[in-house]
Amino acid sequence: MAEAPSNPVALAAESTVATRMSAPPSFNVADFPVPTGREEEWRFTPLARLRGLHDGTATGGGSVKAEVIAPEGSGVTVETVSRDDARVGKAGTPVDRVAAQAFSTVEKATVITVPAEAVLGEPVRVSVHGEGGVTFGHTVFEVGAFAEVVFVLDHTGDTVRAANVDFVVGDGAKVTVVSVQDWADTAVHCSQHNALVGRDATFKSVIVTFGGDVVRIHPRVTYAGPGGEAELYGLYFTDAGQHQEHRLLVDHSAPNCRSNVAYKGALQGADAHAVWIGDVVIQAAATGTDTYELNRNLVLTDGARVDSVPNLEIETGEIAGAGHASATGRFEDEQLFYLMARGIPEDEARRLVVRGFFAELIQQIGVPDVEERLIAKLSAELEASHA
């Protein structure tokens, strides 16, 4: 087995927040006990529906069709490297058994590199299409200093997948990541996203989740130097029987850094279940931190359930600001009546209300074809519920 990589910055930051987990972060799957569902990080997750990703009984053998498309002449390189490459795991360490299983299982990783000072006018697109079976993956996005790039990650098809995704953001770089989970209804997807944000760099993540039987995404941000900014946005539409879980951590370990988190979800149908966990830690050394996190949920029908848990830990009083908010509400009949009284049919009125709820976050994507696709997907979900 290849020696696990180490990154002093990332590991030091992660050790602070390990107290809420059943085991410290590790690249070795043997360091994690098999979860029972009583652990804090697993208490909302339907373990039986993970199809063995959590206990080691899921073995590879499935396949995905993966493709990377970069703008011509951009200088972007795509490599397949061994797991012991220094860039693999540099952005962060697995924090649960599934992520460690993914790391321990893959022998090769994909490294996508954007050269320093490159400014890309078009996105780098990465598509992953499941073709059945159990699959594991590891992808590293390394962005050089002062580069500017948008990555679009598109997940479709059917698979049972565990993956790690690393973003190493160079000093002064500006990176936007749009990750779309539009899986088939029977797919299972667990993924840990690690972002290591350089000095005065900007990192924006937009997570969009529609498809899949169970989707569990774990975005994590640490700062490699002062002045970094992280914006974490997300939207999810949870339909009947689906479980969609987003667990975020922003670990402020460097001074004068900023973070803003805003996730919104809509739910409809029996046993639709959405989970949002937002953890922000401000370490003693992170003076001048400015942070805020927000989660809003719109329940469209009876039978849907939301668990929303914002957490804020502050170890220094010398901060610019910190706060969080969470709210879950039902679809308001008054809004529907207002629109219908002005001649708008009921189905169209419902679509307008839901689109208005998500509009602010959709605009954060900044990629027109992706925005149009998501608006169409929202409309299709709502139409299907009234078919």
PDB file of N, CA, C and O in Angstrom, residues 180-182 206-211 234-239 242 244 264-268 296-300 331 346-365 369-387:
ATOM      1  N   VAL A 180     -22.726  19.350 -10.063  1.00  0.00           N
ATOM      2  CA  VAL A 180     -24.124  18.991 -10.277  1.00  0.00           C
ATOM      3  C   VAL A 180     -24.288  17.490 -10.074  1.00  0.00           C
ATOM      4  O   VAL A 180     -23.619  16.692 -10.739  1.00  0.00           O
ATOM      5  N   GLN A 181     -25.178  17.109  -9.138  1.00  0.00           N
ATOM      6  CA  GLN A 181     -25.513  15.706  -8.898  1.00  0.00           C
ATOM      7  C   GLN A 181     -26.887  15.444  -9.519  1.00  0.00           C
ATOM      8  O   GLN A 181     -27.918  15.742  -8.922  1.00  0.00           O
ATOM      9  N   ASP A 182     -26.885  14.916 -10.735  1.00  0.00           N
ATOM     10  CA  ASP A 182     -28.126  14.655 -11.476  1.00  0.00           C
ATOM     11  C   ASP A 182     -28.203  13.166 -11.808  1.00  0.00           C
ATOM     12  O   ASP A 182     -28.446  12.768 -12.946  1.00  0.00           O
ATOM     13  N   VAL A 206     -20.472  25.871  -5.718  1.00  0.00           N
ATOM     14  CA  VAL A 206     -21.921  25.789  -5.873  1.00  0.00           C
ATOM     15  C   VAL A 206     -22.275  24.309  -6.054  1.00  0.00           C
ATOM     16  O   VAL A 206     -21.922  23.703  -7.059  1.00  0.00           O
ATOM     17  N   ILE A 207     -22.944  23.740  -5.047  1.00  0.00           N
ATOM     18  CA  ILE A 207     -23.331  22.336  -5.072  1.00  0.00           C
ATOM     19  C   ILE A 207     -24.815  22.251  -5.431  1.00  0.00           C
ATOM     20  O   ILE A 207     -25.663  22.868  -4.778  1.00  0.00           O
ATOM     21  N   VAL A 208     -25.127  21.494  -6.483  1.00  0.00           N
ATOM     22  CA  VAL A 208     -26.513  21.357  -6.944  1.00  0.00           C
ATOM     23  C   VAL A 208     -26.873  19.877  -6.939  1.00  0.00           C
ATOM     24  O   VAL A 208     -26.233  19.081  -7.628  1.00  0.00           O
ATOM     25  N   THR A 209     -27.891  19.500  -6.149  1.00  0.00           N
ATOM     26  CA  THR A 209     -28.242  18.086  -6.010  1.00  0.00           C
ATOM     27  C   THR A 209     -29.705  17.869  -6.359  1.00  0.00           C
ATOM     28  O   THR A 209     -30.592  18.479  -5.746  1.00  0.00           O
ATOM     29  N   PHE A 210     -29.941  17.003  -7.351  1.00  0.00           N
ATOM     30  CA  PHE A 210     -31.289  16.617  -7.757  1.00  0.00           C
ATOM     31  C   PHE A 210     -31.481  15.111  -7.660  1.00  0.00           C
ATOM     32  O   PHE A 210     -32.390  14.637  -7.011  1.00  0.00           O
ATOM     33  N   GLY A 211     -30.641  14.363  -8.373  1.00  0.00           N
ATOM     34  CA  GLY A 211     -30.888  12.936  -8.534  1.00  0.00           C
ATOM     35  C   GLY A 211     -30.225  12.084  -7.477  1.00  0.00           C
ATOM     36  O   GLY A 211     -29.537  12.552  -6.587  1.00  0.00           O
ATOM     37  N   GLY A 234     -25.338  26.298  -2.203  1.00  0.00           N
ATOM     38  CA  GLY A 234     -25.904  25.003  -2.575  1.00  0.00           C
ATOM     39  C   GLY A 234     -27.399  25.077  -2.746  1.00  0.00           C
ATOM     40  O   GLY A 234     -28.077  25.881  -2.087  1.00  0.00           O
ATOM     41  N   LEU A 235     -27.911  24.263  -3.655  1.00  0.00           N
ATOM     42  CA  LEU A 235     -29.354  24.106  -3.786  1.00  0.00           C
ATOM     43  C   LEU A 235     -29.650  22.639  -4.046  1.00  0.00           C
ATOM     44  O   LEU A 235     -28.902  21.932  -4.714  1.00  0.00           O
ATOM     45  N   TYR A 236     -30.753  22.187  -3.465  1.00  0.00           N
ATOM     46  CA  TYR A 236     -31.137  20.793  -3.612  1.00  0.00           C
ATOM     47  C   TYR A 236     -32.647  20.688  -3.697  1.00  0.00           C
ATOM     48  O   TYR A 236     -33.388  21.480  -3.103  1.00  0.00           O
ATOM     49  N   PHE A 237     -33.105  19.737  -4.501  1.00  0.00           N
ATOM     50  CA  PHE A 237     -34.533  19.445  -4.656  1.00  0.00           C
ATOM     51  C   PHE A 237     -34.702  17.973  -4.323  1.00  0.00           C
ATOM     52  O   PHE A 237     -34.282  17.105  -5.093  1.00  0.00           O
ATOM     53  N   THR A 238     -35.297  17.706  -3.173  1.00  0.00           N
ATOM     54  CA  THR A 238     -35.408  16.348  -2.652  1.00  0.00           C
ATOM     55  C   THR A 238     -36.806  15.814  -2.936  1.00  0.00           C
ATOM     56  O   THR A 238     -37.792  16.360  -2.440  1.00  0.00           O
ATOM     57  N   ASP A 239     -36.866  14.751  -3.720  1.00  0.00           N
ATOM     58  CA  ASP A 239     -38.158  14.186  -4.126  1.00  0.00           C
ATOM     59  C   ASP A 239     -38.494  12.973  -3.256  1.00  0.00           C
ATOM     60  O   ASP A 239     -37.706  12.559  -2.400  1.00  0.00           O
ATOM     61  N   GLN A 242     -36.096  10.166  -1.586  1.00  0.00           N
ATOM     62  CA  GLN A 242     -34.675  10.509  -1.697  1.00  0.00           C
ATOM     63  C   GLN A 242     -34.101  10.966  -0.357  1.00  0.00           C
ATOM     64  O   GLN A 242     -34.798  11.580   0.460  1.00  0.00           O
ATOM     65  N   GLN A 244     -30.911  13.317   0.723  1.00  0.00           N
ATOM     66  CA  GLN A 244     -29.845  14.213   0.265  1.00  0.00           C
ATOM     67  C   GLN A 244     -29.246  14.900   1.482  1.00  0.00           C
ATOM     68  O   GLN A 244     -29.953  15.570   2.240  1.00  0.00           O
ATOM     69  N   LYS A 264     -29.999  26.327   0.042  1.00  0.00           N
ATOM     70  CA  LYS A 264     -31.454  26.306   0.027  1.00  0.00           C
ATOM     71  C   LYS A 264     -31.934  24.986  -0.565  1.00  0.00           C
ATOM     72  O   LYS A 264     -31.354  24.478  -1.538  1.00  0.00           O
ATOM     73  N   GLY A 265     -33.018  24.472   0.023  1.00  0.00           N
ATOM     74  CA  GLY A 265     -33.571  23.224  -0.478  1.00  0.00           C
ATOM     75  C   GLY A 265     -35.078  23.244  -0.538  1.00  0.00           C
ATOM     76  O   GLY A 265     -35.738  23.953   0.236  1.00  0.00           O
ATOM     77  N   ALA A 266     -35.644  22.493  -1.477  1.00  0.00           N
ATOM     78  CA  ALA A 266     -37.079  22.278  -1.565  1.00  0.00           C
ATOM     79  C   ALA A 266     -37.335  20.777  -1.528  1.00  0.00           C
ATOM     80  O   ALA A 266     -36.556  19.993  -2.083  1.00  0.00           O
ATOM     81  N   LEU A 267     -38.414  20.390  -0.856  1.00  0.00           N
ATOM     82  CA  LEU A 267     -38.729  18.981  -0.683  1.00  0.00           C
ATOM     83  C   LEU A 267     -40.188  18.716  -1.032  1.00  0.00           C
ATOM     84  O   LEU A 267     -41.059  19.537  -0.739  1.00  0.00           O
ATOM     85  N   GLN A 268     -40.409  17.536  -1.646  1.00  0.00           N
ATOM     86  CA  GLN A 268     -41.773  17.128  -1.943  1.00  0.00           C
ATOM     87  C   GLN A 268     -41.863  15.609  -1.953  1.00  0.00           C
ATOM     88  O   GLN A 268     -40.914  14.918  -2.308  1.00  0.00           O
ATOM     89  N   ARG A 296     -31.945  27.553   4.265  1.00  0.00           N
ATOM     90  CA  ARG A 296     -33.385  27.742   4.137  1.00  0.00           C
ATOM     91  C   ARG A 296     -33.984  26.523   3.423  1.00  0.00           C
ATOM     92  O   ARG A 296     -33.416  26.035   2.435  1.00  0.00           O
ATOM     93  N   ASN A 297     -35.136  26.066   3.909  1.00  0.00           N
ATOM     94  CA  ASN A 297     -35.801  24.909   3.317  1.00  0.00           C
ATOM     95  C   ASN A 297     -37.269  25.209   3.099  1.00  0.00           C
ATOM     96  O   ASN A 297     -37.936  25.785   3.969  1.00  0.00           O
ATOM     97  N   LEU A 298     -37.760  24.788   1.933  1.00  0.00           N
ATOM     98  CA  LEU A 298     -39.154  24.983   1.555  1.00  0.00           C
ATOM     99  C   LEU A 298     -39.808  23.612   1.401  1.00  0.00           C
ATOM    100  O   LEU A 298     -39.444  22.842   0.520  1.00  0.00           O
ATOM    101  N   VAL A 299     -40.758  23.303   2.288  1.00  0.00           N
ATOM    102  CA  VAL A 299     -41.450  22.008   2.261  1.00  0.00           C
ATOM    103  C   VAL A 299     -42.720  22.151   1.438  1.00  0.00           C
ATOM    104  O   VAL A 299     -43.636  22.889   1.806  1.00  0.00           O
ATOM    105  N   LEU A 300     -42.776  21.450   0.321  1.00  0.00           N
ATOM    106  CA  LEU A 300     -43.877  21.613  -0.622  1.00  0.00           C
ATOM    107  C   LEU A 300     -45.059  20.693  -0.341  1.00  0.00           C
ATOM    108  O   LEU A 300     -46.191  21.007  -0.731  1.00  0.00           O
ATOM    109  N   PHE A 331     -44.800  25.541   1.980  1.00  0.00           N
ATOM    110  CA  PHE A 331     -45.221  26.325   0.829  1.00  0.00           C
ATOM    111  C   PHE A 331     -46.443  27.155   1.235  1.00  0.00           C
ATOM    112  O   PHE A 331     -47.418  26.634   1.775  1.00  0.00           O
ATOM    113  N   GLU A 346     -52.422  27.524 -11.654  1.00  0.00           N
ATOM    114  CA  GLU A 346     -51.839  27.031 -10.412  1.00  0.00           C
ATOM    115  C   GLU A 346     -50.446  26.420 -10.618  1.00  0.00           C
ATOM    116  O   GLU A 346     -49.516  26.710  -9.877  1.00  0.00           O
ATOM    117  N   ASP A 347     -50.312  25.540 -11.630  1.00  0.00           N
ATOM    118  CA  ASP A 347     -49.014  24.893 -11.837  1.00  0.00           C
ATOM    119  C   ASP A 347     -47.917  25.918 -12.128  1.00  0.00           C
ATOM    120  O   ASP A 347     -46.802  25.816 -11.614  1.00  0.00           O
ATOM    121  N   GLU A 348     -48.231  26.898 -12.970  1.00  0.00           N
ATOM    122  CA  GLU A 348     -47.246  27.924 -13.288  1.00  0.00           C
ATOM    123  C   GLU A 348     -46.941  28.774 -12.062  1.00  0.00           C
ATOM    124  O   GLU A 348     -45.787  29.175 -11.838  1.00  0.00           O
ATOM    125  N   ALA A 349     -47.954  29.042 -11.243  1.00  0.00           N
ATOM    126  CA  ALA A 349     -47.741  29.829 -10.030  1.00  0.00           C
ATOM    127  C   ALA A 349     -46.801  29.109  -9.066  1.00  0.00           C
ATOM    128  O   ALA A 349     -45.914  29.730  -8.469  1.00  0.00           O
ATOM    129  N   ARG A 350     -46.959  27.802  -8.924  1.00  0.00           N
ATOM    130  CA  ARG A 350     -46.062  27.021  -8.056  1.00  0.00           C
ATOM    131  C   ARG A 350     -44.639  27.085  -8.571  1.00  0.00           C
ATOM    132  O   ARG A 350     -43.683  27.234  -7.794  1.00  0.00           O
ATOM    133  N   ARG A 351     -44.477  26.964  -9.885  1.00  0.00           N
ATOM    134  CA  ARG A 351     -43.131  27.029 -10.456  1.00  0.00           C
ATOM    135  C   ARG A 351     -42.491  28.389 -10.197  1.00  0.00           C
ATOM    136  O   ARG A 351     -41.297  28.480  -9.899  1.00  0.00           O
ATOM    137  N   LEU A 352     -43.267  29.441 -10.317  1.00  0.00           N
ATOM    138  CA  LEU A 352     -42.725  30.783 -10.099  1.00  0.00           C
ATOM    139  C   LEU A 352     -42.253  30.975  -8.664  1.00  0.00           C
ATOM    140  O   LEU A 352     -41.205  31.580  -8.413  1.00  0.00           O
ATOM    141  N   VAL A 353     -43.033  30.463  -7.717  1.00  0.00           N
ATOM    142  CA  VAL A 353     -42.652  30.611  -6.309  1.00  0.00           C
ATOM    143  C   VAL A 353     -41.346  29.866  -6.026  1.00  0.00           C
ATOM    144  O   VAL A 353     -40.429  30.388  -5.379  1.00  0.00           O
ATOM    145  N   VAL A 354     -41.249  28.622  -6.516  1.00  0.00           N
ATOM    146  CA  VAL A 354     -40.049  27.823  -6.257  1.00  0.00           C
ATOM    147  C   VAL A 354     -38.841  28.409  -6.977  1.00  0.00           C
ATOM    148  O   VAL A 354     -37.738  28.499  -6.417  1.00  0.00           O
ATOM    149  N   ARG A 355     -39.017  28.840  -8.222  1.00  0.00           N
ATOM    150  CA  ARG A 355     -37.910  29.467  -8.947  1.00  0.00           C
ATOM    151  C   ARG A 355     -37.455  30.745  -8.249  1.00  0.00           C
ATOM    152  O   ARG A 355     -36.253  31.030  -8.181  1.00  0.00           O
ATOM    153  N   GLY A 356     -38.394  31.507  -7.719  1.00  0.00           N
ATOM    154  CA  GLY A 356     -38.018  32.703  -6.982  1.00  0.00           C
ATOM    155  C   GLY A 356     -37.230  32.375  -5.730  1.00  0.00           C
ATOM    156  O   GLY A 356     -36.285  33.090  -5.360  1.00  0.00           O
ATOM    157  N   PHE A 357     -37.602  31.283  -5.065  1.00  0.00           N
ATOM    158  CA  PHE A 357     -36.899  30.824  -3.872  1.00  0.00           C
ATOM    159  C   PHE A 357     -35.440  30.504  -4.177  1.00  0.00           C
ATOM    160  O   PHE A 357     -34.529  30.819  -3.397  1.00  0.00           O
ATOM    161  N   PHE A 358     -35.190  29.887  -5.349  1.00  0.00           N
ATOM    162  CA  PHE A 358     -33.835  29.464  -5.710  1.00  0.00           C
ATOM    163  C   PHE A 358     -33.071  30.498  -6.543  1.00  0.00           C
ATOM    164  O   PHE A 358     -31.872  30.321  -6.781  1.00  0.00           O
ATOM    165  N   ALA A 359     -33.730  31.539  -7.015  1.00  0.00           N
ATOM    166  CA  ALA A 359     -33.139  32.431  -8.025  1.00  0.00           C
ATOM    167  C   ALA A 359     -31.782  32.972  -7.622  1.00  0.00           C
ATOM    168  O   ALA A 359     -30.835  33.004  -8.426  1.00  0.00           O
ATOM    169  N   GLU A 360     -31.646  33.426  -6.382  1.00  0.00           N
ATOM    170  CA  GLU A 360     -30.394  34.030  -5.930  1.00  0.00           C
ATOM    171  C   GLU A 360     -29.219  33.063  -6.058  1.00  0.00           C
ATOM    172  O   GLU A 360     -28.115  33.447  -6.454  1.00  0.00           O
ATOM    173  N   LEU A 361     -29.474  31.785  -5.733  1.00  0.00           N
ATOM    174  CA  LEU A 361     -28.387  30.806  -5.793  1.00  0.00           C
ATOM    175  C   LEU A 361     -28.089  30.377  -7.223  1.00  0.00           C
ATOM    176  O   LEU A 361     -26.927  30.150  -7.578  1.00  0.00           O
ATOM    177  N   ILE A 362     -29.114  30.249  -8.053  1.00  0.00           N
ATOM    178  CA  ILE A 362     -28.876  29.888  -9.454  1.00  0.00           C
ATOM    179  C   ILE A 362     -28.005  30.937 -10.136  1.00  0.00           C
ATOM    180  O   ILE A 362     -27.113  30.611 -10.930  1.00  0.00           O
ATOM    181  N   GLN A 363     -28.219  32.200  -9.796  1.00  0.00           N
ATOM    182  CA  GLN A 363     -27.423  33.275 -10.390  1.00  0.00           C
ATOM    183  C   GLN A 363     -25.951  33.191  -9.995  1.00  0.00           C
ATOM    184  O   GLN A 363     -25.081  33.724 -10.695  1.00  0.00           O
ATOM    185  N   GLN A 364     -25.656  32.516  -8.894  1.00  0.00           N
ATOM    186  CA  GLN A 364     -24.260  32.372  -8.463  1.00  0.00           C
ATOM    187  C   GLN A 364     -23.467  31.436  -9.368  1.00  0.00           C
ATOM    188  O   GLN A 364     -22.242  31.445  -9.354  1.00  0.00           O
ATOM    189  N   ILE A 365     -24.162  30.620 -10.147  1.00  0.00           N
ATOM    190  CA  ILE A 365     -23.471  29.643 -10.990  1.00  0.00           C
ATOM    191  C   ILE A 365     -22.637  30.344 -12.054  1.00  0.00           C
ATOM    192  O   ILE A 365     -21.462  30.011 -12.270  1.00  0.00           O
ATOM    193  N   ASP A 369     -25.556  27.930 -19.678  1.00  0.00           N
ATOM    194  CA  ASP A 369     -26.186  26.663 -20.067  1.00  0.00           C
ATOM    195  C   ASP A 369     -26.507  25.811 -18.851  1.00  0.00           C
ATOM    196  O   ASP A 369     -27.503  25.088 -18.821  1.00  0.00           O
ATOM    197  N   VAL A 370     -25.680  25.887 -17.803  1.00  0.00           N
ATOM    198  CA  VAL A 370     -25.959  25.135 -16.576  1.00  0.00           C
ATOM    199  C   VAL A 370     -27.161  25.744 -15.856  1.00  0.00           C
ATOM    200  O   VAL A 370     -28.041  25.026 -15.357  1.00  0.00           O
ATOM    201  N   GLU A 371     -27.232  27.066 -15.798  1.00  0.00           N
ATOM    202  CA  GLU A 371     -28.367  27.734 -15.166  1.00  0.00           C
ATOM    203  C   GLU A 371     -29.678  27.361 -15.869  1.00  0.00           C
ATOM    204  O   GLU A 371     -30.682  27.040 -15.215  1.00  0.00           O
ATOM    205  N   GLU A 372     -29.677  27.390 -17.192  1.00  0.00           N
ATOM    206  CA  GLU A 372     -30.887  27.051 -17.945  1.00  0.00           C
ATOM    207  C   GLU A 372     -31.297  25.600 -17.715  1.00  0.00           C
ATOM    208  O   GLU A 372     -32.489  25.280 -17.571  1.00  0.00           O
ATOM    209  N   ARG A 373     -30.327  24.727 -17.660  1.00  0.00           N
ATOM    210  CA  ARG A 373     -30.617  23.311 -17.418  1.00  0.00           C
ATOM    211  C   ARG A 373     -31.255  23.111 -16.036  1.00  0.00           C
ATOM    212  O   ARG A 373     -32.209  22.341 -15.891  1.00  0.00           O
ATOM    213  N   LEU A 374     -30.755  23.824 -15.035  1.00  0.00           N
ATOM    214  CA  LEU A 374     -31.287  23.654 -13.688  1.00  0.00           C
ATOM    215  C   LEU A 374     -32.698  24.221 -13.565  1.00  0.00           C
ATOM    216  O   LEU A 374     -33.549  23.644 -12.880  1.00  0.00           O
ATOM    217  N   ILE A 375     -32.950  25.335 -14.216  1.00  0.00           N
ATOM    218  CA  ILE A 375     -34.305  25.896 -14.204  1.00  0.00           C
ATOM    219  C   ILE A 375     -35.277  24.915 -14.856  1.00  0.00           C
ATOM    220  O   ILE A 375     -36.386  24.683 -14.359  1.00  0.00           O
ATOM    221  N   ALA A 376     -34.853  24.314 -15.969  1.00  0.00           N
ATOM    222  CA  ALA A 376     -35.696  23.317 -16.639  1.00  0.00           C
ATOM    223  C   ALA A 376     -35.916  22.095 -15.750  1.00  0.00           C
ATOM    224  O   ALA A 376     -37.014  21.517 -15.715  1.00  0.00           O
ATOM    225  N   LYS A 377     -34.879  21.704 -15.021  1.00  0.00           N
ATOM    226  CA  LYS A 377     -34.988  20.546 -14.129  1.00  0.00           C
ATOM    227  C   LYS A 377     -35.970  20.834 -13.000  1.00  0.00           C
ATOM    228  O   LYS A 377     -36.787  19.970 -12.633  1.00  0.00           O
ATOM    229  N   LEU A 378     -35.913  22.031 -12.436  1.00  0.00           N
ATOM    230  CA  LEU A 378     -36.854  22.421 -11.391  1.00  0.00           C
ATOM    231  C   LEU A 378     -38.295  22.333 -11.902  1.00  0.00           C
ATOM    232  O   LEU A 378     -39.176  21.792 -11.232  1.00  0.00           O
ATOM    233  N   SER A 379     -38.515  22.866 -13.093  1.00  0.00           N
ATOM    234  CA  SER A 379     -39.860  22.836 -13.669  1.00  0.00           C
ATOM    235  C   SER A 379     -40.328  21.400 -13.883  1.00  0.00           C
ATOM    236  O   SER A 379     -41.487  21.059 -13.614  1.00  0.00           O
ATOM    237  N   ALA A 380     -39.429  20.553 -14.355  1.00  0.00           N
ATOM    238  CA  ALA A 380     -39.785  19.144 -14.611  1.00  0.00           C
ATOM    239  C   ALA A 380     -40.141  18.430 -13.315  1.00  0.00           C
ATOM    240  O   ALA A 380     -41.086  17.621 -13.272  1.00  0.00           O
ATOM    241  N   GLU A 381     -39.381  18.694 -12.232  1.00  0.00           N
ATOM    242  CA  GLU A 381     -39.675  18.071 -10.938  1.00  0.00           C
ATOM    243  C   GLU A 381     -41.056  18.474 -10.454  1.00  0.00           C
ATOM    244  O   GLU A 381     -41.831  17.651  -9.956  1.00  0.00           O
ATOM    245  N   LEU A 382     -41.381  19.751 -10.587  1.00  0.00           N
ATOM    246  CA  LEU A 382     -42.680  20.238 -10.115  1.00  0.00           C
ATOM    247  C   LEU A 382     -43.824  19.705 -10.972  1.00  0.00           C
ATOM    248  O   LEU A 382     -44.895  19.344 -10.457  1.00  0.00           O
ATOM    249  N   GLU A 383     -43.605  19.624 -12.282  1.00  0.00           N
ATOM    250  CA  GLU A 383     -44.643  19.094 -13.176  1.00  0.00           C
ATOM    251  C   GLU A 383     -44.891  17.618 -12.896  1.00  0.00           C
ATOM    252  O   GLU A 383     -46.035  17.150 -12.916  1.00  0.00           O
ATOM    253  N   ALA A 384     -43.810  16.871 -12.597  1.00  0.00           N
ATOM    254  CA  ALA A 384     -43.964  15.437 -12.341  1.00  0.00           C
ATOM    255  C   ALA A 384     -44.799  15.190 -11.092  1.00  0.00           C
ATOM    256  O   ALA A 384     -45.551  14.210 -11.017  1.00  0.00           O
ATOM    257  N   SER A 385     -44.697  16.087 -10.115  1.00  0.00           N
ATOM    258  CA  SER A 385     -45.439  15.898  -8.866  1.00  0.00           C
ATOM    259  C   SER A 385     -46.922  16.129  -9.042  1.00  0.00           C
ATOM    260  O   SER A 385     -47.733  15.736  -8.204  1.00  0.00           O
ATOM    261  N   HIS A 386     -47.333  16.786 -10.154  1.00  0.00           N
ATOM    262  CA  HIS A 386     -48.745  17.069 -10.389  1.00  0.00           C
ATOM    263  C   HIS A 386     -49.272  16.354 -11.639  1.00  0.00           C
ATOM    264  O   HIS A 386     -50.325  16.691 -12.150  1.00  0.00           O
ATOM    265  N   ALA A 387     -48.469  15.401 -12.110  1.00  0.00           N
ATOM    266  CA  ALA A 387     -48.883  14.665 -13.318  1.00  0.00           C
ATOM    267  C   ALA A 387     -50.059  13.740 -12.999  1.00  0.00           C
ATOM    268  O   ALA A 387     -50.178  13.229 -11.896  1.00  0.00           O
TER     269      ALA A 387
END
